Amino acid sequence: MKETGTATATPTSSGLDRTIACGLDYLASQQAADGAWRGDYGGPMFLLPMYVAACHIGGRSIEPRTRARMIAYLSATQDANGSFGLHAESSDCLFTTVLCYVAFRLLGLPADDERVARARAFIHANGTALACASWGKFTLALLNLYEYDGLQPVLPELWLLPASLPFHPSRLWCHCRQVYLPMAHLYGTRAQMPADELTHALRREIYDRPYESICFAEHRDTIAPGDVYALTSGVLRVVNSFMGLYERAHLRALRKRALVRLFDHIDFEDRATQFIRIGPVNAVFNTLVHFFQSPQSDATARSFAALEGYLCDGHDGTKMNGYNSTALWDTAFAAQAMLDTSLWAAHRETLQRTHAFIINNQVLEDLPEYKRYYRHPCRGGWPFSDRAHGWPITDCTAEGLTAALMLEDAGLPALPEDRIFDAVKLLLGWQNRDGGWATYERQRGGRWLELLNPAHVFGDIMVDHSYPECTAASLHSLALWRRRLAVGSDRKISDRLERKVGAAISRGERFLRRSQRADGSWEGSWGVCFTYGTWFGVRGLRAAGAESSDPALRRACEFLYDQQNADGGWGESGASCRERRYLASASHAVNTAWALLTLVTAGQARDPRCERAARFLVGSQLDNGDWPRQSLSGVFNKTALINYENYRRYFPIWALARFASAAV
Ligand code: LAN
């Protein structure tokens, strides 16, 4: 690392310029030939074992080198006490420990391997596989290591109910819906691989009594305390008992109809995403639906091939990524960071490739019959990864549009006018009644549905609802679009659209103001945590026109100043997300970059505390222009941390560039 300078030194403008220039060179060096940035997107510890289980069930062998790298990854993330965490930086989760144990064994480690023995000791000390969270039991059932009557029912027939019912599956958050869809199919068909020798060995290893002697039905609700984030509510208990009764008496013909309906929806998701699927979990389960239905089919082969797209050979071994890539998201931010420096003109080719990637990955068509499959329109949106994935997201659309408009300002070809309109209209159509934006769809169900969350280990998975991050990103891009209209007098302006955008911005602003916490912060849901949320909150309010004297911005800045570490940086523990309060840790380049971006955006660049933050970022840059890899910066559903490999490469540059232009 570079010299950090003395405690009172301020980053000279040449020091800042050097850091930014060097950071930009490094960032540019990481761009792929297609213009995108992508990176390791590991973290959640249930994904790789699910992949390994799918390969085992489907009879797909994993080549020896990959197997060794997977074992290396699991070994690197195992805790000294033998356990695994829900994510790579935690421990003591029975759900992931059981799944990783099974993965170790399926990948070829013997039962007496030291790592395996350590994991087994943890499993036995914490209630055995009988006490792991529901997705663990489900995966074990597919592997013939757990019995279906030990699972709470996942009824296929729910999909036959009228969509107007307030608890119809179509009202669930799309990730939850798309995971429980194939689960319902697998449950309804009692899909299970035949037992082999390894199965019998594993059955002896993960339980403390003979498998045949276990009454699985008694363990539907058995759960280790360490696996519980969302407690099974009283309502869910009642619903589960009703579903249990129904399951015992269900009509064959109705089940058959329901399974046909489910398969139709699964098939739609496969085609709509070119077999990538919305995420890694339904990618695994949809694959298994095809495998159990027709092992030799084309769909099965394509499914397994597509699963490989989720693998990532990272610095600590081979893992399964949380998405097929982070390409659009990373590229849109890298573009914005570059363009906010004064040096972008020196990176013309990098910007041209960036531009090409953004332009080439906007979704241009709605899906045929999308309403029938409960999909929102897609035309004009951008996904988190790429066009092939096909699920546009509110804030990815917003960041994609922002990047496209900024690239146009930098002299690159403008996005065709109709495509800009499509993006704007899509954003408008996504706005919720409360003025905010959710992730993939408008809010469809009441927040009370959270009471039916059956997954134990995650919070907030049942309904898509407004988030400050998605709202702020949407506001920011809409405001940019409106500004562009004001200057480009030759462009055909639709007055009605402009008025609608103005009204949407005002409603979004009100949502943001309402979601600010009493201490001045915003809670982040997709990044760690209050530094992330507060950056979006402030960026959104500024975009909506808030002055730097606005009390909401003042309070946000006071909140951040209160958390600043003595070295000038900010560090937020990942536990902040779970506990929903700011928990400090050692300064982190990404948290510091978010805090500095926030303060500068709020008009505080000349405050000496911003200088100290800039000094921290300048001082912690590595000689090659990168910043050191630190703790995980991303999160989902309150409990699962996830890695954003490129955050440390563009957020510090972005923060320093904005600081430099505002303060020096
Ligand atoms: C993501 C990744 C991107 C992320 C942002 C765009 C950054 C965010 O602003 C909105 C939410 C979103 C789209 C998001 C939601 C949850 C995801 C899809 C993930 C964190 C990637 C993996 C995660 C998914 C739910 C993992 C599978 C686990 C389940 C509980 C289904």
XYZ file of C-alpha atoms and ligand atoms in Angstrom:
695
model
C 0.000 0.000 0.000
C 1.018 3.556 -0.520
C 2.155 5.995 2.116
C -0.883 7.336 3.879
C 0.907 10.549 4.786
C 0.852 12.240 8.146
C -2.325 12.542 10.128
C -2.860 16.159 9.154
C -1.811 16.011 5.516
C -4.543 16.638 2.961
C -4.533 14.784 -0.306
C -2.891 17.175 -2.714
C -4.630 17.580 -5.982
C -1.743 15.834 -7.743
C -1.969 12.948 -5.247
C -5.667 12.644 -5.929
C -5.171 12.826 -9.662
C -2.526 10.154 -9.504
C -4.758 7.865 -7.460
C -7.661 8.386 -9.835
C -5.506 7.922 -12.939
C -3.934 4.787 -11.586
C -7.317 3.449 -10.435
C -8.797 4.123 -13.862
C -5.983 2.283 -15.607
C -6.536 -0.706 -13.394
C -10.302 -0.576 -13.848
C -9.868 -0.382 -17.628
C -7.537 -3.376 -17.531
C -10.331 -5.459 -16.007
C -12.804 -4.850 -18.819
C -13.737 -7.891 -20.900
C -13.604 -7.878 -24.686
C -17.384 -7.398 -24.910
C -17.114 -4.169 -22.929
C -18.404 -5.522 -19.621
C -17.006 -5.829 -16.152
C -17.912 -8.988 -14.299
C -16.585 -10.536 -11.164
C -16.740 -13.277 -8.598
C -20.272 -13.295 -7.225
C -19.863 -15.890 -4.513
C -20.718 -15.693 -0.847
C -23.871 -17.724 -0.188
C -22.792 -21.173 1.009
C -25.865 -23.139 -0.064
C -25.323 -22.648 -3.786
C -22.298 -24.793 -4.587
C -23.683 -27.817 -2.671
C -26.947 -27.496 -4.599
C -24.997 -27.532 -7.844
C -22.993 -30.561 -6.738
C -26.188 -32.330 -5.646
C -27.786 -31.648 -9.042
C -24.780 -33.103 -10.863
C -24.830 -36.151 -8.629
C -28.552 -36.743 -9.107
C -28.292 -36.147 -12.837
C -25.285 -38.446 -13.199
C -23.078 -35.618 -14.480
C -19.508 -36.065 -13.435
C -17.476 -33.021 -12.503
C -13.995 -33.024 -13.928
C -11.192 -33.651 -11.418
C -9.624 -30.185 -11.530
C -12.959 -28.470 -10.946
C -13.732 -30.946 -8.190
C -10.441 -30.131 -6.485
C -11.118 -26.392 -6.772
C -14.599 -26.865 -5.300
C -13.154 -28.778 -2.374
C -10.598 -25.987 -1.971
C -13.406 -23.432 -1.809
C -15.381 -25.384 0.744
C -12.245 -25.956 2.818
C -11.370 -22.262 2.724
C -14.786 -21.238 4.006
C -15.171 -23.875 6.718
C -14.937 -22.599 10.281
C -12.482 -24.055 12.785
C -15.422 -25.646 14.617
C -16.280 -27.617 11.484
C -19.333 -25.579 10.564
C -20.215 -23.440 7.572
C -22.126 -20.191 7.666
C -25.032 -19.105 5.546
C -22.401 -17.045 3.733
C -18.646 -17.321 3.381
C -17.820 -14.990 6.264
C -20.043 -16.551 8.894
C -20.298 -19.906 10.638
C -22.576 -22.123 12.697
C -25.392 -22.650 10.234
C -26.641 -26.230 10.252
C -28.409 -25.871 6.893
C -25.227 -25.033 4.991
C -23.048 -27.299 7.140
C -25.161 -30.327 6.217
C -25.233 -29.339 2.536
C -21.494 -28.640 2.422
C -20.858 -31.911 4.248
C -22.775 -33.798 1.599
C -20.958 -31.820 -1.113
C -17.570 -32.743 0.372
C -18.555 -36.398 0.194
C -20.091 -36.225 -3.284
C -16.962 -34.493 -4.509
C -14.948 -37.459 -3.326
C -13.659 -36.770 0.190
C -13.789 -39.845 2.437
C -15.744 -39.857 5.692
C -12.567 -39.900 7.739
C -11.079 -36.819 6.093
C -10.310 -34.333 8.850
C -12.546 -31.574 7.362
C -15.400 -33.982 6.880
C -15.065 -35.336 10.404
C -15.052 -31.812 11.825
C -18.219 -30.906 9.927
C -19.861 -34.131 11.040
C -19.055 -33.372 14.675
C -20.805 -30.012 14.306
C -23.822 -31.653 12.669
C -24.133 -34.170 15.482
C -23.726 -31.529 18.170
C -26.482 -29.409 16.630
C -29.359 -31.783 16.093
C -28.218 -33.708 12.988
C -29.695 -33.224 9.524
C -33.143 -33.464 11.113
C -32.736 -29.897 12.377
C -31.600 -28.077 9.272
C -33.639 -25.358 7.593
C -36.289 -26.292 5.040
C -34.288 -25.789 1.822
C -31.662 -28.145 3.245
C -34.214 -30.830 3.977
C -35.660 -30.374 0.509
C -32.278 -30.869 -1.165
C -31.628 -33.910 1.011
C -35.005 -35.361 -0.016
C -33.995 -35.131 -3.679
C -30.773 -36.958 -2.823
C -32.732 -39.651 -0.986
C -31.172 -38.581 2.295
C -34.426 -37.353 3.859
C -38.035 -38.462 3.455
C -40.714 -36.362 1.820
C -43.123 -36.734 4.705
C -40.614 -34.822 6.812
C -41.170 -31.722 4.641
C -43.885 -29.154 5.035
C -46.050 -29.509 1.920
C -45.244 -27.375 -1.120
C -48.578 -27.794 -2.833
C -48.732 -27.715 -6.637
C -52.480 -27.028 -6.431
C -51.854 -23.505 -5.106
C -51.063 -22.585 -8.708
C -54.590 -23.561 -9.755
C -56.241 -21.059 -7.408
C -57.673 -17.834 -8.831
C -54.906 -15.251 -9.216
C -57.142 -12.694 -7.513
C -56.616 -14.365 -4.133
C -54.326 -12.309 -1.909
C -52.018 -15.280 -1.294
C -51.812 -16.591 -4.853
C -48.217 -17.531 -5.835
C -48.230 -14.831 -8.532
C -48.164 -12.243 -5.747
C -44.861 -13.453 -4.336
C -41.492 -11.829 -4.981
C -40.354 -13.334 -8.269
C -37.301 -15.031 -6.710
C -39.432 -16.728 -4.104
C -42.081 -17.613 -6.684
C -39.560 -19.039 -9.126
C -37.914 -21.172 -6.435
C -41.155 -22.575 -5.025
C -42.469 -23.289 -8.543
C -40.072 -26.144 -9.373
C -40.060 -27.141 -5.698
C -43.813 -27.691 -5.942
C -43.272 -29.847 -9.014
C -40.545 -31.893 -7.364
C -42.662 -32.200 -4.213
C -45.777 -33.146 -6.146
C -43.934 -35.923 -7.976
C -41.872 -36.958 -4.930
C -38.781 -36.708 -7.096
C -35.944 -38.650 -5.563
C -32.824 -40.332 -6.877
C -32.416 -44.043 -6.175
C -30.269 -44.909 -3.174
C -26.777 -46.191 -3.845
C -23.862 -47.153 -1.639
C -22.857 -43.558 -0.978
C -26.458 -42.757 -0.032
C -26.402 -45.450 2.632
C -23.073 -44.243 3.964
C -24.311 -40.639 4.119
C -27.506 -41.713 5.865
C -25.348 -43.220 8.589
C -23.167 -40.132 8.800
C -25.644 -37.285 9.025
C -28.033 -38.866 11.546
C -27.435 -40.289 14.998
C -29.742 -43.277 14.603
C -30.594 -45.784 11.873
C -32.277 -44.022 8.956
C -35.133 -46.546 8.854
C -35.944 -45.889 12.502
C -36.499 -42.148 12.011
C -40.056 -40.836 11.935
C -39.443 -37.961 9.524
C -42.983 -36.627 9.793
C -42.242 -35.635 13.366
C -39.404 -33.411 12.231
C -41.153 -31.073 9.844
C -40.662 -28.222 12.275
C -37.452 -29.337 13.919
C -34.907 -26.604 13.410
C -31.577 -25.679 14.934
C -31.686 -22.275 16.634
C -28.701 -21.102 14.572
C -30.713 -21.549 11.344
C -33.609 -19.354 12.354
C -33.886 -15.785 11.166
C -37.607 -15.788 10.340
C -39.397 -17.791 12.999
C -42.272 -19.986 11.852
C -45.276 -17.801 12.645
C -48.497 -19.037 14.222
C -50.291 -18.354 10.937
C -47.795 -20.464 9.017
C -48.194 -23.271 11.533
C -51.938 -23.302 10.935
C -51.501 -23.095 7.159
C -48.968 -25.929 7.259
C -51.333 -28.181 9.198
C -54.112 -27.519 6.704
C -51.794 -28.238 3.820
C -50.684 -31.422 5.581
C -54.297 -32.576 5.835
C -54.953 -31.679 2.207
C -51.857 -33.559 1.081
C -53.115 -36.729 2.729
C -56.418 -36.511 0.899
C -55.478 -34.799 -2.367
C -57.227 -35.761 -5.571
C -55.076 -37.450 -8.162
C -56.700 -35.716 -11.107
C -56.254 -32.280 -9.581
C -52.622 -32.989 -8.805
C -52.092 -34.033 -12.378
C -53.627 -30.828 -13.653
C -51.550 -28.777 -11.259
C -48.346 -30.485 -12.343
C -49.130 -29.781 -15.982
C -49.689 -26.110 -15.091
C -46.425 -25.962 -13.148
C -44.484 -27.538 -15.956
C -45.891 -25.003 -18.377
C -44.659 -22.173 -16.133
C -41.267 -23.815 -15.699
C -40.960 -24.263 -19.433
C -41.827 -20.588 -19.938
C -39.120 -19.510 -17.502
C -36.622 -21.746 -19.311
C -37.408 -20.244 -22.684
C -37.644 -16.682 -21.419
C -34.153 -16.893 -19.926
C -32.494 -19.177 -22.483
C -32.202 -21.744 -19.683
C -30.224 -19.364 -17.483
C -33.236 -18.892 -15.180
C -33.744 -15.952 -12.890
C -31.220 -17.164 -10.325
C -29.053 -20.046 -9.201
C -31.605 -21.804 -7.011
C -34.367 -22.145 -9.566
C -31.664 -22.948 -12.131
C -30.833 -26.036 -10.072
C -34.447 -26.999 -9.333
C -35.728 -26.456 -12.884
C -32.856 -28.603 -14.112
C -33.926 -31.385 -11.792
C -37.562 -31.094 -12.859
C -36.415 -31.771 -16.421
C -34.074 -34.522 -15.352
C -36.718 -36.417 -13.389
C -39.291 -35.923 -16.127
C -37.068 -36.905 -19.058
C -33.400 -37.527 -18.266
C -32.357 -37.783 -21.900
C -34.236 -34.750 -23.177
C -32.771 -31.746 -24.841
C -34.109 -29.570 -22.050
C -32.177 -31.625 -19.489
C -28.967 -31.329 -21.476
C -29.432 -27.591 -22.007
C -30.230 -27.157 -18.331
C -27.047 -28.799 -17.140
C -25.021 -26.884 -19.708
C -26.525 -23.597 -18.515
C -25.738 -24.403 -14.882
C -22.063 -24.266 -15.732
C -22.482 -20.601 -16.521
C -22.953 -20.044 -12.791
C -19.585 -21.505 -11.837
C -16.754 -19.191 -10.969
C -13.134 -20.058 -10.380
C -12.267 -17.401 -7.821
C -9.231 -16.598 -5.716
C -10.357 -19.090 -3.066
C -11.593 -21.895 -5.298
C -14.562 -22.744 -7.478
C -17.983 -21.675 -6.323
C -21.457 -21.130 -7.725
C -22.215 -17.466 -8.350
C -25.371 -15.811 -7.045
C -26.405 -14.786 -10.584
C -25.282 -15.633 -14.098
C -23.127 -12.493 -13.896
C -22.960 -8.968 -12.535
C -22.186 -7.539 -15.966
C -24.748 -4.817 -16.566
C -24.700 -3.595 -12.983
C -20.910 -3.388 -12.838
C -20.632 -1.869 -16.284
C -23.228 0.836 -15.651
C -21.436 1.905 -12.464
C -17.978 1.680 -14.022
C -19.228 3.979 -16.808
C -20.594 6.519 -14.343
C -17.440 6.451 -12.245
C -15.199 6.917 -15.287
C -17.294 9.742 -16.674
C -17.233 11.607 -13.375
C -13.424 11.802 -13.536
C -11.690 14.488 -15.549
C -9.631 11.832 -17.301
C -12.253 9.925 -19.209
C -11.162 11.282 -22.565
C -7.954 9.269 -22.178
C -10.029 6.085 -22.070
C -11.980 6.524 -25.246
C -11.783 2.908 -26.379
C -12.766 1.603 -22.978
C -15.773 3.892 -23.078
C -16.693 2.810 -26.591
C -16.729 -0.816 -25.516
C -18.671 0.105 -22.371
C -21.195 1.901 -24.526
C -21.536 -1.104 -26.826
C -22.237 -3.405 -23.910
C -24.878 -1.147 -22.421
C -26.588 -0.620 -25.775
C -26.462 -4.304 -26.690
C -28.004 -5.499 -23.474
C -31.196 -3.530 -23.255
C -34.191 -5.823 -23.586
C -36.060 -4.900 -26.751
C -39.184 -7.033 -26.686
C -41.865 -8.059 -24.260
C -42.214 -11.792 -23.814
C -45.057 -13.423 -25.738
C -47.993 -14.120 -23.416
C -46.109 -12.620 -20.505
C -49.276 -11.857 -18.557
C -50.308 -15.476 -18.507
C -47.039 -16.286 -16.794
C -47.332 -13.429 -14.323
C -44.464 -11.520 -15.880
C -44.202 -7.751 -15.956
C -43.457 -6.101 -19.345
C -39.766 -6.159 -20.256
C -39.365 -3.869 -23.238
C -36.859 -1.115 -22.593
C -35.414 -2.630 -19.409
C -31.968 -3.780 -18.422
C -31.249 -6.928 -16.414
C -28.568 -7.220 -13.722
C -26.418 -9.398 -16.005
C -27.271 -9.386 -19.693
C -30.028 -9.465 -22.263
C -30.014 -13.267 -22.505
C -31.024 -13.493 -18.848
C -34.111 -11.547 -19.743
C -35.441 -10.371 -16.355
C -35.171 -6.578 -16.252
C -34.877 -4.930 -12.844
C -35.949 -1.441 -11.816
C -32.607 -0.150 -10.624
C -30.602 -1.964 -13.298
C -32.832 -0.285 -15.872
C -32.268 3.021 -14.106
C -28.485 2.623 -13.946
C -28.396 1.368 -17.540
C -30.362 4.398 -18.703
C -28.242 6.771 -16.623
C -25.067 5.286 -18.092
C -26.461 5.499 -21.630
C -27.429 9.165 -21.170
C -24.066 10.035 -19.644
C -22.214 8.266 -22.451
C -24.260 10.280 -24.922
C -23.137 13.452 -23.141
C -19.568 12.263 -23.584
C -20.058 12.177 -27.338
C -20.912 8.526 -27.879
C -23.905 7.643 -30.071
C -27.240 8.230 -28.379
C -29.576 5.370 -27.683
C -32.367 5.551 -30.299
C -35.134 7.793 -29.033
C -37.779 5.047 -28.963
C -35.568 2.900 -26.782
C -35.077 5.744 -24.334
C -38.838 6.242 -24.224
C -39.343 2.528 -23.621
C -36.991 2.633 -20.644
C -38.692 5.695 -19.200
C -42.141 4.225 -19.680
C -41.092 0.962 -18.107
C -39.722 2.827 -15.103
C -42.968 4.754 -14.757
C -45.018 1.582 -14.960
C -42.973 0.013 -12.176
C -43.684 2.706 -9.603
C -45.643 1.486 -6.615
C -48.641 3.162 -5.071
C -46.475 4.282 -2.147
C -44.279 6.228 -4.598
C -41.309 3.859 -4.353
C -39.866 1.230 -6.650
C -39.458 -2.471 -5.849
C -36.955 -4.770 -7.630
C -38.438 -6.672 -10.596
C -42.142 -5.999 -10.403
C -44.653 -3.698 -8.806
C -45.639 -4.758 -5.331
C -48.285 -7.432 -5.749
C -48.945 -8.752 -2.274
C -49.386 -7.368 1.214
C -46.445 -7.237 3.590
C -48.419 -9.593 5.832
C -47.404 -12.414 3.463
C -44.054 -12.297 5.230
C -45.818 -14.218 8.008
C -45.890 -17.180 5.631
C -42.133 -17.122 4.952
C -41.221 -20.814 5.079
C -37.474 -20.527 4.459
C -36.245 -19.909 8.046
C -32.805 -18.602 7.092
C -33.871 -15.484 5.148
C -35.964 -12.450 5.964
C -38.113 -10.416 3.611
C -38.430 -12.925 0.769
C -42.170 -13.061 0.237
C -43.126 -9.813 -1.471
C -41.377 -7.334 -3.685
C -41.883 -3.928 -2.094
C -40.417 -0.460 -2.418
C -36.755 -0.069 -1.521
C -34.907 3.215 -1.060
C -32.121 1.948 -3.345
C -34.384 1.049 -6.261
C -36.386 4.237 -5.732
C -33.344 6.505 -5.669
C -31.817 4.918 -8.759
C -35.098 5.281 -10.642
C -35.512 8.918 -9.573
C -31.965 9.698 -10.575
C -32.356 8.351 -14.100
C -35.774 9.948 -14.611
C -34.390 13.303 -13.485
C -31.471 12.926 -15.890
C -33.873 12.146 -18.713
C -35.927 15.233 -17.869
C -32.835 17.434 -17.879
C -31.868 16.086 -21.275
C -35.271 17.110 -22.623
C -34.745 20.622 -21.366
C -31.497 21.069 -23.304
C -32.251 19.129 -26.451
C -34.794 21.486 -27.973
C -34.829 19.645 -31.296
C -36.158 16.482 -29.725
C -39.819 15.685 -30.011
C -41.122 16.024 -26.510
C -44.203 14.403 -25.248
C -45.618 16.893 -22.763
C -47.766 14.248 -21.194
C -44.815 11.970 -20.573
C -42.805 14.813 -19.151
C -45.601 15.709 -16.746
C -45.921 12.089 -15.715
C -42.209 11.893 -15.043
C -42.390 15.048 -12.947
C -45.210 13.605 -10.872
C -43.382 10.280 -10.496
C -40.281 12.065 -9.246
C -42.299 13.961 -6.636
C -43.979 10.798 -5.420
C -40.660 8.985 -5.300
C -39.135 11.828 -3.363
C -41.899 11.591 -0.790
C -41.279 7.870 -0.433
C -37.588 8.495 0.135
C -38.278 11.114 2.771
C -40.662 8.758 4.554
C -38.153 5.929 4.542
C -35.357 7.936 6.147
C -34.781 6.727 9.677
C -34.926 8.959 12.730
C -31.107 8.924 12.965
C -30.799 10.347 9.424
C -29.745 7.114 7.722
C -31.416 4.876 5.178
C -31.260 1.143 5.666
C -29.799 -0.680 2.673
C -31.249 -3.993 1.590
C -28.817 -4.984 -1.158
C -25.522 -3.646 0.171
C -23.877 -3.428 3.618
C -25.816 -1.533 4.872
C -26.508 1.967 6.198
C -23.632 3.531 4.260
C -25.087 1.900 1.142
C -28.695 2.889 1.819
C -27.752 6.418 2.800
C -25.802 6.948 -0.404
C -28.906 6.037 -2.392
C -31.199 8.109 -0.177
C -29.093 11.223 -0.623
C -28.477 10.641 -4.319
C -32.214 10.235 -4.884
C -33.201 13.348 -2.957
C -30.572 15.432 -4.725
C -31.759 14.155 -8.089
C -35.289 15.142 -7.129
C -34.031 18.663 -6.475
C -33.274 18.792 -2.735
C -30.881 21.632 -1.794
C -27.791 20.911 0.250
C -29.380 22.885 3.081
C -32.290 20.418 3.169
C -32.680 19.109 6.740
C -32.989 15.520 5.479
C -29.561 15.782 3.820
C -28.085 17.460 6.884
C -29.319 14.654 9.092
C -27.925 12.041 6.730
C -24.512 13.726 6.841
C -24.574 13.975 10.633
C -25.347 10.275 10.795
C -22.329 9.489 8.631
C -19.975 11.829 10.469
C -20.936 10.118 13.718
C -19.777 6.796 12.328
C -16.495 7.934 10.818
C -13.485 5.998 12.123
C -10.383 7.721 13.476
C -8.453 6.856 10.287
C -10.949 8.828 8.196
C -12.697 5.777 6.787
C -15.952 3.943 7.414
C -16.348 0.259 8.038
C -19.670 -1.422 8.482
C -20.007 -4.963 9.685
C -22.147 -7.313 7.582
C -24.057 -8.057 10.782
C -25.636 -4.587 10.454
C -28.002 -6.064 7.865
C -29.181 -8.849 10.116
C -29.450 -6.727 13.211
C -30.779 -3.703 11.361
C -28.514 -1.246 13.176
C -25.133 0.242 12.332
C -22.360 -2.001 13.601
C -18.923 -0.540 13.060
C -15.825 -2.390 11.963
C -12.373 -1.541 10.588
C -12.411 0.965 7.749
C -13.374 -0.497 4.410
C -12.669 1.118 1.031
C -16.182 0.446 -0.274
C -18.062 1.758 2.787
C -15.750 4.770 2.789
C -16.389 5.390 -0.889
C -20.162 5.263 -0.352
C -19.902 7.628 2.619
C -17.676 10.071 0.751
C -19.917 9.958 -2.328
C -22.871 10.709 -0.079
C -21.215 13.618 1.681
C -19.954 15.174 -1.547
C -23.359 14.694 -3.190
C -24.908 16.437 -0.188
C -22.623 19.428 -0.712
C -20.126 18.716 2.065
C -16.952 18.366 -0.031
C -15.205 21.201 1.770
C -15.717 19.744 5.197
C -12.372 18.554 6.607
C -13.922 15.198 7.414
C -14.339 14.581 3.683
C -10.670 15.307 3.195
C -9.847 12.690 5.782
C -12.041 10.202 3.993
C -10.326 10.980 0.694
C -6.979 10.559 2.377
C -8.023 7.144 3.620
C -8.971 6.081 0.087
C -5.795 7.492 -1.450
C -3.700 5.801 1.214
C -5.319 2.414 0.942
C -4.953 2.067 -2.820
C -2.595 -0.699 -3.905
C 0.361 0.014 -6.154
C -1.369 -1.564 -9.150
C -4.349 0.800 -8.855
C -6.708 -1.725 -7.280
C -7.930 -1.576 -3.689
C -7.487 -4.505 -1.309
C -10.130 -7.201 -1.112
C -11.978 -6.749 2.180
C -15.135 -8.145 3.737
C -18.226 -8.772 1.585
C -20.172 -5.648 0.589
C -23.398 -7.067 -0.829
C -26.353 -8.691 0.881
C -29.794 -10.099 0.206
C -32.748 -10.962 2.369
C -31.086 -9.594 5.509
C -28.836 -12.561 6.183
C -26.880 -13.614 3.100
C -23.760 -11.636 2.260
C -22.523 -11.697 -1.300
C -19.364 -10.563 -3.021
C -19.183 -7.648 -5.437
C -15.674 -8.029 -6.783
C -15.652 -4.725 -8.670
C -17.123 -2.412 -6.051
C -13.674 -1.712 -4.631
C -12.478 -0.795 -8.129
C -15.011 1.820 -9.171
C -16.635 3.253 -6.046
C -13.378 4.684 -4.610
C -12.498 6.232 -7.988
C -15.968 7.652 -8.288
C -15.923 9.121 -4.769
C -12.461 10.617 -5.200
C -13.331 12.055 -8.594
C -16.420 13.791 -7.261
C -14.534 14.963 -4.215
C -11.722 16.296 -6.402
C -14.015 18.259 -8.655
C -16.032 19.688 -5.774
C -13.347 20.441 -3.221
C -9.933 20.979 -4.647
C -29.718 -9.716 -6.447
C -28.638 -9.157 -7.272
C -28.858 -7.763 -7.764
C -29.716 -6.949 -6.817
C -29.641 -5.432 -7.047
C -29.913 -5.024 -8.495
C -28.252 -4.934 -6.703
C -30.633 -4.749 -6.119
O -30.524 -3.372 -6.213
C -32.020 -5.281 -6.287
C -32.065 -6.763 -5.948
C -31.098 -7.611 -6.800
C -31.723 -7.795 -8.152
C -30.894 -9.000 -6.219
C -31.998 -9.657 -5.469
C -31.673 -10.978 -4.752
C -30.710 -11.833 -5.545
C -31.334 -12.125 -6.875
C -29.422 -11.002 -5.727
C -28.764 -10.583 -4.423
C -28.504 -12.017 -6.368
C -28.858 -13.352 -5.668
C -30.191 -13.139 -4.929
C -31.082 -14.399 -5.025
C -32.362 -14.187 -4.265
C -30.298 -15.601 -4.515
C -31.060 -16.878 -4.391
C -31.648 -16.987 -3.046
C -32.962 -16.941 -2.794
C -33.432 -16.557 -1.449
C -33.977 -17.262 -3.828
